[in-house]
Structures are given as structure tokens and as C-alpha cells.
Amino acid sequence: MTEDTLEAPQREKRDRLVLRFAGDSGDGMQLTGTRFTAASAVLGNDLATFPNFPAEIRAPAGTLPGVSSFQVQIANWDILTPGDAPDILVAMNPAALKSNVDDLPQGGMLLINSDAFIERNLEKAGYETNPLEDGSLDGYQLMTAPMEELTKLAVADTGVKGRATLRSKNFFALGLVSWMFNRPTESIIDWVNGKFGEDNVVAKANVAALKAGYNFGITTEEFSHLYDVEPAKLEPGEYTNITGNVAVAWGLIAGAHAAKLPLFYGSYPITPASSILEELARHKNFGVRTLQAEDEIAAVGVALGASFAGHLGVTGTSGPGVALKSETISLAFQVELPLVIVNVQRAGPSTGMPTKTEQADLLLAMYGRHGEAPLPIIAPATPAEAYQAGVEACRLAVTYMTPVILMSDGYIANSSEPWRLPDVDEQIEFAKEYAAVEDTPFMPYSRDAETLARPWAVPGTAGLEHRIGGLEHADLTGNVSYSPTNHELMTQLRGAKIDRIAESIKPVRVDGPEEGDLLVLGWGSTYGAIRAGTRNARRAGHSVAHAHIRHLNPFAPNLAELFARYKNVLIPELNTGQLAKLIRAKYLVDTISYAKIQGLPFKATEISQKVIEVIEANQ
């Protein structure tokens, strides 16, 4: 059959589709998913992503622990999650199939690299027979392509030799899927050429494989179905696709600009926080200074030193790093200097599962310091919202002269979504003036009447000399004091300063009925699943509302009144119930905890099922 006689492909319009790429950790699935996502963003789809990869730098090829996946949901409406389950699964080898096929609903589409299904790879994945031949996949729409053979042919004239010819097979898969989903390839080709250089042999090979995959979709009879997902009707404006870590970095830059301070970021590489350092290092033109320290303790030490010198000091890490930084964070609290600590949480304890998400550091943030040392804690709900969280962390640190903990997590850090660029001219400024020399003696621990913040004296300024250190300070003078009554006073003043932050926090808003059977309360990355799950439950006729808190210490001032309007309060968390404990302790509310500790985010269906279960159990 010639190309001229091929039947036109069937075109199916869908309002949403969920696609998952899965393969060996060396197969480039994260890159493939990211490029497909970027092409979808160019078309104007709303989208949400979920990268999932192994902790090992290079697990044994072809084994289950080495499987890496990337899931993206594209839609023509405002979506909240990357989808509970894929509609299409792209499996590059048997291990990828075995690890992911149970998530694919019956009737879903399987797109498989048939060249990888050889005896050796089947044994590594634990298959006794070839699933492509034994009928075990009969419940799915099975499509196969010899991706390795066709990739070798496509790159034969590019200059790539040996086993390197197979490194572009992910671009073959990307080209085929781009054809199936009617995605433009121009933006992908531009990215490849910009990354490697148009004359580079790697660029030539990747582009050749991409085009080969696209053309294979056009010419083969097996792939005769096109899916169209129209652009979403989003709020007018300029958008970019952004991950949570990039959004945090940009928010810190904007926050430092609003404070009219140079930004210093001291960090030690740790998964999943490292890309914040990488992103900030790109922006020296905004006055950003970055330092990759030799360890976590040094990183927070130099950040606090920068704040002492009059800069906005920031450090970023994950849970293990917060534990190591705790002594210096306590020092920052004691001397009352601004410092932002970004904790991109991961599954613990100890090394735990470093590439998997969790929300289990909340109590560490609340109480993980010696002595009475309360700190402000804020948590973004989505990747895009991480920008504003970065700005808010800077505002609190500078305005109240205190360390602030920003709680992100692996899901927010690595996932992406469209983000509407803010109007920089509307950025609120919160610059804090340094202490000035006056006729009266300088009192380093005098306090602002509104915020209770102490003055910020830049070292080396004549007339502003003062003692600073970890020993208790005398009220006003800052001299070393062992007075019992002074220690009690200073403890109360430092605590009252944190409490006073509540006056500047906006009331928590509710999605759903203003009163009813159930309020689902969440924080952090559970937002999308809770919002979608509660809306699904309301469509089924249940009286349930959703409230999401961004300030975890202190809480927003309207929470007590909010709880009183609902019969029960359900709190889903990716931990064993840490926020539930805090809410019970402060508000004496008999909360219902819903815990998930699997290193995976909640699904919307899990939330809606739990909501219905709780409501029916209490009727």
C-alpha cells in the first residue's frame, strides 16, 4: 500500500487524556515526558505532570527497581492532578510494562517497544512467558513497534556509532506519540538543536529518530488513530510551564527584590531540592549569589552569615538536611535574624526513599529545635503556587526578623503546570530599613510596636556595635543574661512575635458549602487530589467542602470558626496524621486522619471514596 492510498486516520476529540511514559532509568523517560509536556503547553492545553524515578543513580538495566516513569494529563479545561490512571501507557521494556500495567484500566492503550521483549529482558522482569504472545494483554488496546531497529535505521547517517545508536529510541517514541496526539514537533526540534547544537551528532540523531517515529505513525496501518485535545480556556495572560523547584527559586528572587535586598543561597546538593540551587545559580544578573557548600551544616552557616551581613540568607535541603541544620536554625531564631529554610520533603526516615514524596517533616518543622523556638511555617499547594510561597517566606523573614521554613515536597518540586506570569509592576514591596545611628544608645533588642521585630544592624556600622551569639540576651541591650525572669520574658517575646504573624494572614477560604456534613482539610501537595475528590463527591450528592491551609504556623485566624460549621473534619496527609495532631491539640477538634505513606501522592478517587465512607459512617 502506498502513502497515497492510505486511509485517513480516525480523529477522536477528547477533553482530557492521561499519558504515561515508562522505561529503564537510562531510557530518557523524564526527558521524553518533559518534551511532550512542553509541546502540549505550546498548544495551550492545561496540564499537570508526575515524574516518578528510582533512587539509584543507575539501577541494573531491565530490572523493576530501575524503572522510571513520567505521567502527564493534558486537558481543555482547568485540571487539578496528573490523573489517577493513564489512558495510554508507553512501555519501553518488559520491566516498565510489569511495573505499570496494573495502573492501566482495562481497554486502555498499550504502546510497546517490541524489540526489548527478548528472553534476557523477560527474565530480568520476572516474566515466565512473553506477555506480547501469551494473551495476558488481551484486555488492552495493544500496539507494538520495533523501536530499536527503526531507530538504528533512522540514525545510520548521523555519525552516531555502536550502542549509542539506541540512545535516541526515546525520541522515536516521542515522535510516534506526537503524531498520535497531534503535537507539533517544531518546538522539540528547536529544543534539541538549542541543547546540543544543530551540527552535533547527538542532535542529528535525536531529530532523525523523532522524525522517524512521527513518520512511522503516518505510514503504518497499526497506528491509525489520532487524538485531539483542544486548548484550555485559561485566564488571559502570558503563561509558562513551571516546576515547583523553579517556581520556588523565582519566588525567592522576587521576594528579595521586594525586600530590596541581595539574595544569598547556600546549599548542599540533596534530592529533591538540588534544582533550586541550579536554577538560582543561573540568575546572577538579579544579584543572586549562590554557594554549593561542603555539607549541610556549612550551607546554613554561610546563609545565616549572609543575613548577619545584611543580605537575605536562604538555604535549601530535604528532611535529613533539616536535621543537620537544626542547631544553626536555633541560633538564627535566638539572634533574631531573617533566614529562609526550604525543605523539599521526601520519604524518610534517614535516607528513606529519596526520590519519593512525603509530608512527614511537619512535626520536625514545628518542634525540631532545642528550647522554645517556634518558627513560621508555610507550604505551597501546587507547583505554580510555590512562587508566591517563596515571596511570602521572604516577607515573613524580613518583616518579623525570624527564620521561616518553607515546606515543599518531591511531588511539588518535580511536577509541572502552566503558570500565569505575574505583573511585576504590581509586586508588593516589604523593604525593611537597616538600623540607623541615633543620639540615644543603640538597643539591639528593642522592638517594633506592630511586629515585635528587633532592629537589623549591619556589622561594621559605627555606633551600632552589639553582642550577638547563642547565649540568652538581656532585653533591649542584648548583653549576655542568666536572669531567670529575663529568660522567661525573652522566650515570651520571641513566641509572641511569631503569634503576631497571624494578624497578616488572610482567612482560609472554602470550596463547597459554607456548612455541612464534612470539611476536608489539607495542606501542601494534597491540594489537587482533595479538590478534585471533594468535587466528585459533591456531584454524587454529598455535603462536603474543602479548605487548604498555606500557613501551618501560626494558623489563619478563622480556623476555629470554620471547624464549628461542619459535623466532621477529615485530614488527608502523606504521613501518619501530623497536621491532625496539631489541629486536635490547638482546637480540640476530633479530626479524622486519613494517612498514606507509600511515597506516592493521593489519587482523587481515593479522596472521594474516603469522603463518602466518612459521611455514611456518621449519618
C-alpha positions in Angstrom: 0.0 0.0 0.0 1.5 3.4 -1.0 1.2 6.5 1.1 -1.3 8.0 -1.4 -3.7 5.1 -0.8 -3.5 5.1 3.0 -6.8 5.7 4.7 -7.1 8.9 6.7 -6.6 8.3 10.4 -9.5 8.3 12.7 -9.6 11.5 14.8 -11.1 11.4 18.2 -11.7 14.6 20.2 -11.1 14.2 23.9 -11.5 16.7 26.7 -8.6 15.1 28.6 -6.0 12.4 28.2 -3.5 10.8 30.6 -0.3 9.5 29.1 2.5 7.7 31.0 6.0 7.0 29.6 7.8 4.2 31.3 11.2 2.6 30.7 14.6 1.9 32.1 16.2 4.7 34.0 18.6 5.1 31.1 15.9 5.3 28.5 15.3 9.0 28.9 11.7 8.8 30.1 11.8 12.1 32.1 13.2 13.9 29.1 10.6 12.4 26.8 7.8 13.3 29.1 9.1 16.8 29.7 9.4 17.5 25.9 5.9 16.1 25.3 4.6 18.3 28.1 6.3 21.4 26.6 4.8 20.7 23.2 1.4 20.4 24.8 1.9 23.7 26.7 2.7 25.4 23.3 -0.7 24.2 22.1 -2.4 25.8 25.1 -3.6 22.7 26.9 -3.9 22.8 30.7 -1.7 20.1 32.1 -0.2 18.5 35.2 2.7 16.1 35.5 4.0 13.4 37.8 7.6 12.3 37.3 8.5 9.1 39.2 12.0 7.7 39.1 14.2 5.3 41.1 16.6 6.4 43.8 19.5 4.5 42.4 21.7 6.6 40.1 21.8 3.6 37.7 19.9 0.5 38.8 20.6 -2.7 36.9 19.2 -2.2 33.4 16.0 -4.0 32.7 15.1 -4.6 36.4 11.9 -3.5 38.2 13.9 -1.2 40.6 15.3 0.6 37.6 12.0 1.6 36.1 11.5 5.4 35.6 8.1 6.9 34.5 6.6 10.2 33.7 2.8 10.8 33.7 1.1 13.8 32.2 -2.5 14.8 31.9 -3.5 17.2 29.2 -6.9 18.8 29.0 -9.0 21.5 27.5 -10.2 22.6 31.0 -8.7 23.6 34.3 -7.4 20.3 35.7 -6.1 19.7 39.2 -4.0 16.5 39.1 -1.9 14.5 36.6 -4.6 11.9 36.6 -5.3 8.8 38.7 -4.5 6.3 36.0 -3.1 6.5 32.4 -5.2 6.2 29.3 -2.1 5.3 27.3 1.0 3.5 28.6 4.2 3.7 26.6 6.4 0.8 27.8 10.0 0.6 26.5 10.8 -2.8 28.0 9.3 -5.7 30.0 10.2 -4.2 33.4 8.4 -1.0 32.5 5.3 -3.0 31.4 5.2 -5.1 34.5 5.7 -2.1 36.9 3.0 -0.1 35.3 0.4 -2.2 33.5 -1.7 -2.7 36.6 -2.4 1.0 36.7 -3.8 0.9 33.2 -7.6 0.4 33.1 -9.0 -2.4 31.0 -9.5 -1.1 27.5 -6.6 1.3 27.8 -3.9 1.6 25.1 -0.5 -0.1 25.4 2.3 1.2 23.1 5.2 -1.2 23.4 8.8 -1.3 22.2 8.6 -4.9 20.9 12.4 -5.1 20.3 13.0 -5.1 24.1 10.9 -8.2 24.7 13.7 -10.8 24.3 14.3 -13.7 26.7 17.0 -12.0 28.8 14.9 -8.9 29.5 11.8 -11.0 30.2 13.7 -13.0 32.8 15.0 -9.8 34.5 11.5 -8.5 34.8 10.2 -11.8 36.2 8.1 -12.9 33.2 7.9 -16.6 32.5 6.3 -16.1 29.1 6.2 -13.2 26.7 3.2 -11.1 27.5 3.0 -9.9 23.9 2.2 -13.5 22.9 0.6 -15.3 25.8 -2.8 -13.4 25.8 -2.3 -11.7 29.2 -2.7 -8.3 27.5 -5.9 -9.1 25.6 -7.9 -6.7 27.7 -6.0 -3.7 26.4 -5.6 -2.0 23.0 -2.1 -3.4 22.2 0.1 -1.6 19.7 3.8 -2.5 19.1 6.6 -1.0 17.2 10.2 -2.3 16.7 11.6 1.0 18.1 15.2 -0.1 18.5 15.5 -1.5 14.9 13.8 1.6 13.4 15.9 4.0 15.5 19.1 2.3 14.2 18.0 2.8 10.7 17.0 6.4 11.3 20.3 7.5 12.8 22.5 5.5 10.5 23.8 8.5 8.6 24.1 10.9 11.6 27.6 9.9 12.7 26.4 8.1 15.9 28.1 4.7 16.3 27.8 1.5 18.3 25.4 1.2 21.2 25.0 5.0 21.1 22.6 4.5 18.2 20.0 3.2 20.7 20.1 6.2 22.9 17.7 8.1 20.6 14.9 5.5 20.9 13.1 7.6 23.4 12.9 10.3 20.6 11.4 7.7 18.3 8.7 7.0 20.9 8.2 10.7 21.4 7.8 11.2 17.6 5.2 8.4 17.4 3.2 9.7 20.3 3.5 13.3 19.0 1.8 12.1 15.8 -0.9 10.2 17.8 -1.7 13.2 19.9 -1.3 15.8 17.1 1.5 17.6 18.9 3.9 19.8 16.9 7.4 18.6 16.6 9.0 22.0 15.7 9.4 23.1 19.4 11.0 19.7 20.2 13.5 20.1 17.3 14.3 23.6 18.4 15.0 22.4 21.9 17.2 19.6 20.7 19.2 21.9 18.5 19.5 24.5 21.2 20.6 21.9 23.7 23.2 20.1 21.6 23.9 22.4 18.7 22.4 21.8 15.2 25.6 20.3 13.8 26.1 18.0 16.8 25.8 14.3 16.0 23.6 13.7 19.1 21.2 16.4 18.0 21.1 15.0 14.5 20.4 11.5 15.8 17.7 12.7 18.1 16.0 14.7 15.4 16.3 11.8 12.9 14.7 9.4 15.5 11.9 11.9 16.3 11.0 12.3 12.6 11.2 8.5 12.1 8.8 7.9 14.9 6.4 10.6 13.6 6.6 9.2 10.0 6.1 5.6 11.3 2.8 6.7 12.8 1.8 8.2 9.4 2.7 5.2 7.3 1.9 2.1 9.4 -1.5 0.7 9.4 -1.4 -0.4 13.0 -1.3 3.2 14.2 -4.4 4.7 12.6 -5.9 6.7 15.5 -5.3 10.4 16.3 -6.4 12.1 19.5 -7.2 15.8 19.6 -7.3 17.7 22.9 -8.3 21.4 22.3 -6.6 24.3 24.1 -7.9 25.1 27.5 -9.8 28.3 28.2 -7.4 29.8 30.8 -7.4 33.3 32.2 -5.8 35.6 29.6 -2.2 36.3 30.1 1.3 35.1 29.3 2.0 31.5 30.6 5.0 29.3 31.1 5.2 25.7 32.1 6.9 25.6 35.5 8.1 23.0 38.1 7.8 23.6 41.8 11.5 24.0 42.4 11.9 26.5 39.6 8.8 28.4 41.0 10.4 28.5 44.5 13.6 29.8 43.0 11.8 32.6 41.1 9.7 33.4 44.2 12.9 33.8 46.3 14.3 36.2 43.7 11.1 38.2 43.6 10.9 38.2 47.4 14.5 39.5 47.7 13.7 42.2 45.1 10.5 43.2 47.1 12.7 43.4 50.2 15.3 45.4 48.3 18.0 43.0 49.4 20.6 40.9 47.6 19.8 37.2 47.8 22.3 34.7 49.1 21.6 30.9 48.7 23.8 28.4 50.5 23.0 24.8 49.8 24.4 21.2 49.7 23.1 19.0 46.9 20.3 16.7 48.0 17.4 15.1 46.3 14.8 16.5 45.5 16.0 20.1 46.4 19.1 20.3 44.2 17.5 22.0 41.2 16.7 25.1 43.3 20.4 25.7 43.6 20.9 25.0 40.0 18.1 27.5 39.0 19.3 30.3 41.3 22.8 29.9 40.0 21.5 30.9 36.6 20.4 34.3 37.8 23.4 36.3 38.9 22.0 39.1 36.8 19.4 39.6 39.5 22.0 40.0 42.2 21.7 36.3 43.3 24.8 34.8 45.0 24.9 31.0 45.4 27.3 28.7 47.2 27.5 24.9 47.0 28.8 24.2 50.4 30.8 21.1 51.5 27.9 19.9 53.8 24.5 20.9 55.2 25.9 22.5 58.3 28.2 24.7 56.3 25.4 25.7 53.9 23.1 27.0 56.7 26.1 28.6 58.4 27.1 30.7 55.4 23.4 31.6 54.8 23.0 32.9 58.3 26.3 34.8 58.0 24.9 36.5 54.9 21.8 37.5 56.8 24.0 38.9 59.6 25.9 40.9 57.0 22.6 42.4 55.7 21.6 40.1 52.9 18.6 37.8 52.7 20.1 34.4 53.6 18.4 31.3 52.2 19.2 27.6 52.5 17.5 24.7 50.9 17.5 21.0 51.6 15.3 17.9 52.4 14.5 16.3 55.7 17.9 14.8 56.5 19.5 18.2 55.9 17.0 20.0 58.1 18.1 17.7 60.9 21.7 18.7 60.4 20.9 22.4 60.1 18.8 22.4 63.3 21.4 23.9 65.6 22.1 26.8 63.3 18.4 27.4 62.7 18.0 27.6 66.5 20.9 30.2 66.5 19.1 32.2 63.9 16.0 32.2 66.0 17.9 33.2 69.1 19.7 36.1 67.5 16.5 37.0 65.5 17.9 37.4 62.0 15.9 36.7 58.8 16.6 33.3 57.2 14.6 31.2 54.8 14.9 27.4 55.1 13.4 25.5 52.1 12.5 21.9 53.0 11.7 19.8 49.9 10.3 16.8 51.8 11.0 13.2 50.7 10.1 9.8 52.2 12.1 9.0 55.3 13.3 8.5 57.9 17.1 8.6 57.3 17.9 8.2 53.6 14.4 6.5 53.2 13.2 6.7 49.7 14.9 9.9 48.4 13.0 10.2 45.1 9.6 9.6 46.6 7.3 12.2 48.0 6.0 12.5 51.6 4.7 15.2 54.1 6.3 13.7 57.2 8.5 16.6 58.2 5.8 18.8 59.6 6.4 18.0 63.2 10.1 18.3 62.6 9.5 21.9 61.3 7.3 22.6 64.3 9.4 21.2 67.1 12.8 20.1 65.6 14.9 22.5 67.7 16.0 22.6 71.3 14.4 25.0 73.6 11.3 27.1 72.9 11.9 28.1 69.3 8.7 28.4 67.3 9.1 29.3 63.7 6.7 30.4 60.9 5.9 27.6 58.5 4.3 27.9 55.1 3.5 25.4 52.4 2.5 25.9 48.7 -0.3 23.7 47.4 0.8 23.4 43.7 4.0 23.8 41.7 2.8 27.2 40.4 1.9 28.4 43.9 5.4 27.7 45.0 6.4 31.1 43.5 4.1 33.0 45.9 5.3 30.8 48.8 8.8 31.9 48.1 7.8 35.6 48.1 5.8 35.1 51.3 8.7 33.3 53.1 10.9 36.3 52.3 8.2 38.7 53.5 7.8 37.0 56.9 11.6 36.6 57.4 12.4 40.2 56.8 9.3 41.8 58.3 9.4 39.8 61.6 13.2 39.2 61.7 12.9 35.5 62.1 13.9 32.2 60.3 11.0 30.9 58.2 10.5 27.3 57.0 9.0 26.8 53.5 7.7 23.2 53.2 7.6 21.9 49.7 7.8 18.2 48.8 9.1 15.9 46.0 5.7 15.9 44.2 5.5 19.7 44.0 9.2 20.1 43.3 9.3 17.9 40.2 5.8 18.2 38.9 4.8 21.0 36.5 1.8 23.0 35.4 1.1 26.2 33.4 1.8 29.3 35.4 0.5 32.8 34.5 3.3 35.3 34.8 2.5 37.9 37.3 2.7 41.6 36.7 6.0 42.7 38.2 4.7 46.3 38.5 2.1 45.0 41.0 4.7 43.3 43.2 4.2 44.4 46.8 7.4 45.8 48.5 8.2 45.0 52.1 11.7 46.5 52.4 13.0 46.7 56.0 15.3 49.6 56.7 18.6 48.8 58.5 19.1 50.3 61.9 20.4 53.9 61.9 22.6 55.6 64.3 20.7 57.9 66.7 21.5 60.2 69.6 20.4 57.6 72.2 22.4 54.4 72.8 21.6 51.6 70.3 19.3 48.9 71.8 19.7 45.8 69.5 16.7 44.1 71.1 14.2 47.0 71.2 11.1 46.0 69.3 8.8 47.4 66.6 5.4 48.0 68.3 3.5 46.3 65.5 5.6 43.3 64.6 7.8 42.9 67.7 10.8 42.6 65.3 14.2 43.8 66.5 16.4 46.3 64.6 18.7 44.9 61.8 22.1 46.4 62.4 24.7 45.8 59.6 28.0 44.8 61.2 30.8 47.4 60.9 28.4 50.4 61.3 29.9 52.7 63.9 27.6 53.3 66.7 25.6 50.1 66.2 28.1 47.7 67.9 26.3 45.0 69.9 26.8 41.5 71.1 25.4 38.6 69.2 25.6 34.8 69.8 23.7 31.8 71.1 23.7 32.8 74.8 20.5 34.4 76.1 20.2 38.1 75.6 19.1 40.7 78.0 16.0 42.6 77.0 16.8 45.7 75.0 20.6 45.7 75.4 21.4 42.3 74.1 24.0 41.7 76.8 24.5 38.1 78.0 22.0 37.4 80.7 21.4 34.4 83.0 18.5 36.1 84.8 15.6 33.7 85.2 13.0 36.4 84.8 14.7 37.8 81.7 14.9 34.4 80.1 11.2 33.9 80.6 10.5 37.4 79.2 12.6 36.9 76.1 11.0 33.5 75.5 7.6 35.0 75.7 8.6 37.9 73.4 10.1 35.7 70.7 6.9 33.5 70.8 4.6 36.4 70.7 6.4 37.8 67.6 5.6 34.5 65.8 2.0 34.6 67.0 1.6 38.1 65.8 2.1 36.9 62.2 -1.4 35.5 62.3 -2.7 39.1 62.0 -1.3 39.4 58.5 -2.6 36.0 57.2 -5.7 36.0 55.0 -8.6 33.9 56.2 -8.8 30.3 54.8 -11.4 30.0 52.0 -13.7 27.1 51.5 -14.5 25.3 48.2 -18.0 24.0 48.6 -20.9 24.6 51.0 -20.3 27.0 53.9 -21.5 24.4 56.4 -22.4 20.7 56.1 -21.5 17.2 57.0 -17.8 17.2 56.3 -14.9 19.5 55.9 -11.8 18.1 54.2 -8.7 20.0 55.4 -5.4 19.7 53.6 -2.0 21.2 53.3 0.8 21.1 50.7 0.7 18.9 47.6 -2.6 17.1 48.6 -4.4 20.1 47.2 -5.2 18.8 43.7 -6.4 15.3 44.8 -8.5 16.8 47.6 -10.1 19.5 45.5 -11.0 17.0 42.7 -12.1 14.3 45.1 -14.4 16.5 47.1 -15.9 18.0 43.9 -16.6 14.4 42.7 -18.3 13.6 46.0 -20.4 16.7 45.8 -21.5 15.7 42.3 -22.6 12.4 43.8 -24.9 14.4 46.2 -22.7 14.6 49.4 -22.3 17.6 51.6 -18.6 18.1 51.7 -16.3 21.1 51.5 -12.5 21.6 51.0 -10.2 24.0 52.8 -6.5 24.2 52.2 -4.1 25.9 54.6 -0.9 27.5 53.4 0.3 28.8 56.8 1.0 26.0 59.2 2.4 28.1 62.0 0.7 30.3 63.0 -2.6 29.1 61.7 -5.0 31.5 59.9 -7.3 33.3 62.5 -10.6 31.9 61.1 -9.9 28.2 61.5 -11.8 27.7 64.8 -14.9 29.4 63.4 -14.5 27.3 60.2 -14.4 24.0 62.1 -17.6 24.8 64.0 -19.6 24.9 60.8 -19.1 21.2 59.9 -20.1 18.0 61.7 -16.7 16.3 61.0 -13.2 17.2 59.8 -11.2 14.8 57.6 -7.5 15.5 57.2 -5.7 13.5 54.4 -1.9 13.6 54.7 1.1 11.8 53.3 2.2 11.0 56.8 0.6 9.3 59.8 -1.5 12.3 60.8 0.8 15.1 61.8 -1.5 18.1 60.9 -4.4 16.2 62.5 -2.4 16.1 65.8 -1.7 19.8 65.6 -5.4 20.7 64.9 -6.6 18.4 67.7 -4.1 20.0 70.2 -4.9 23.6 69.3 -8.7 23.5 68.6 -9.8 20.4 70.5 -11.5 19.2 67.2 -11.9 15.4 66.9 -10.4 15.2 63.5 -10.4 12.1 61.3 -7.0 11.3 60.0 -6.5 9.7 56.5 -2.9 8.6 56.1 -1.0 7.5 53.1 2.7 6.6 53.4 3.6 5.0 50.1 5.9 7.6 48.6 3.1 8.4 46.2 0.5 11.2 46.1 -3.2 10.8 46.8 -5.5 10.0 43.9 -8.7 11.9 43.5 -10.7 8.6 43.6 -9.1 7.7 47.0 -10.2 11.0 48.4 -13.8 10.8 47.1 -14.1 7.2 48.4 -12.9 8.2 51.8 -15.2 11.2 51.9 -18.3 9.0 51.1 -17.1 6.4 53.7 -16.8 9.1 56.5 -20.1 10.7 55.7 -22.0 7.5 55.5 -20.4 6.2 58.7 -21.6 9.3 60.6 -25.2 9.5 59.3 
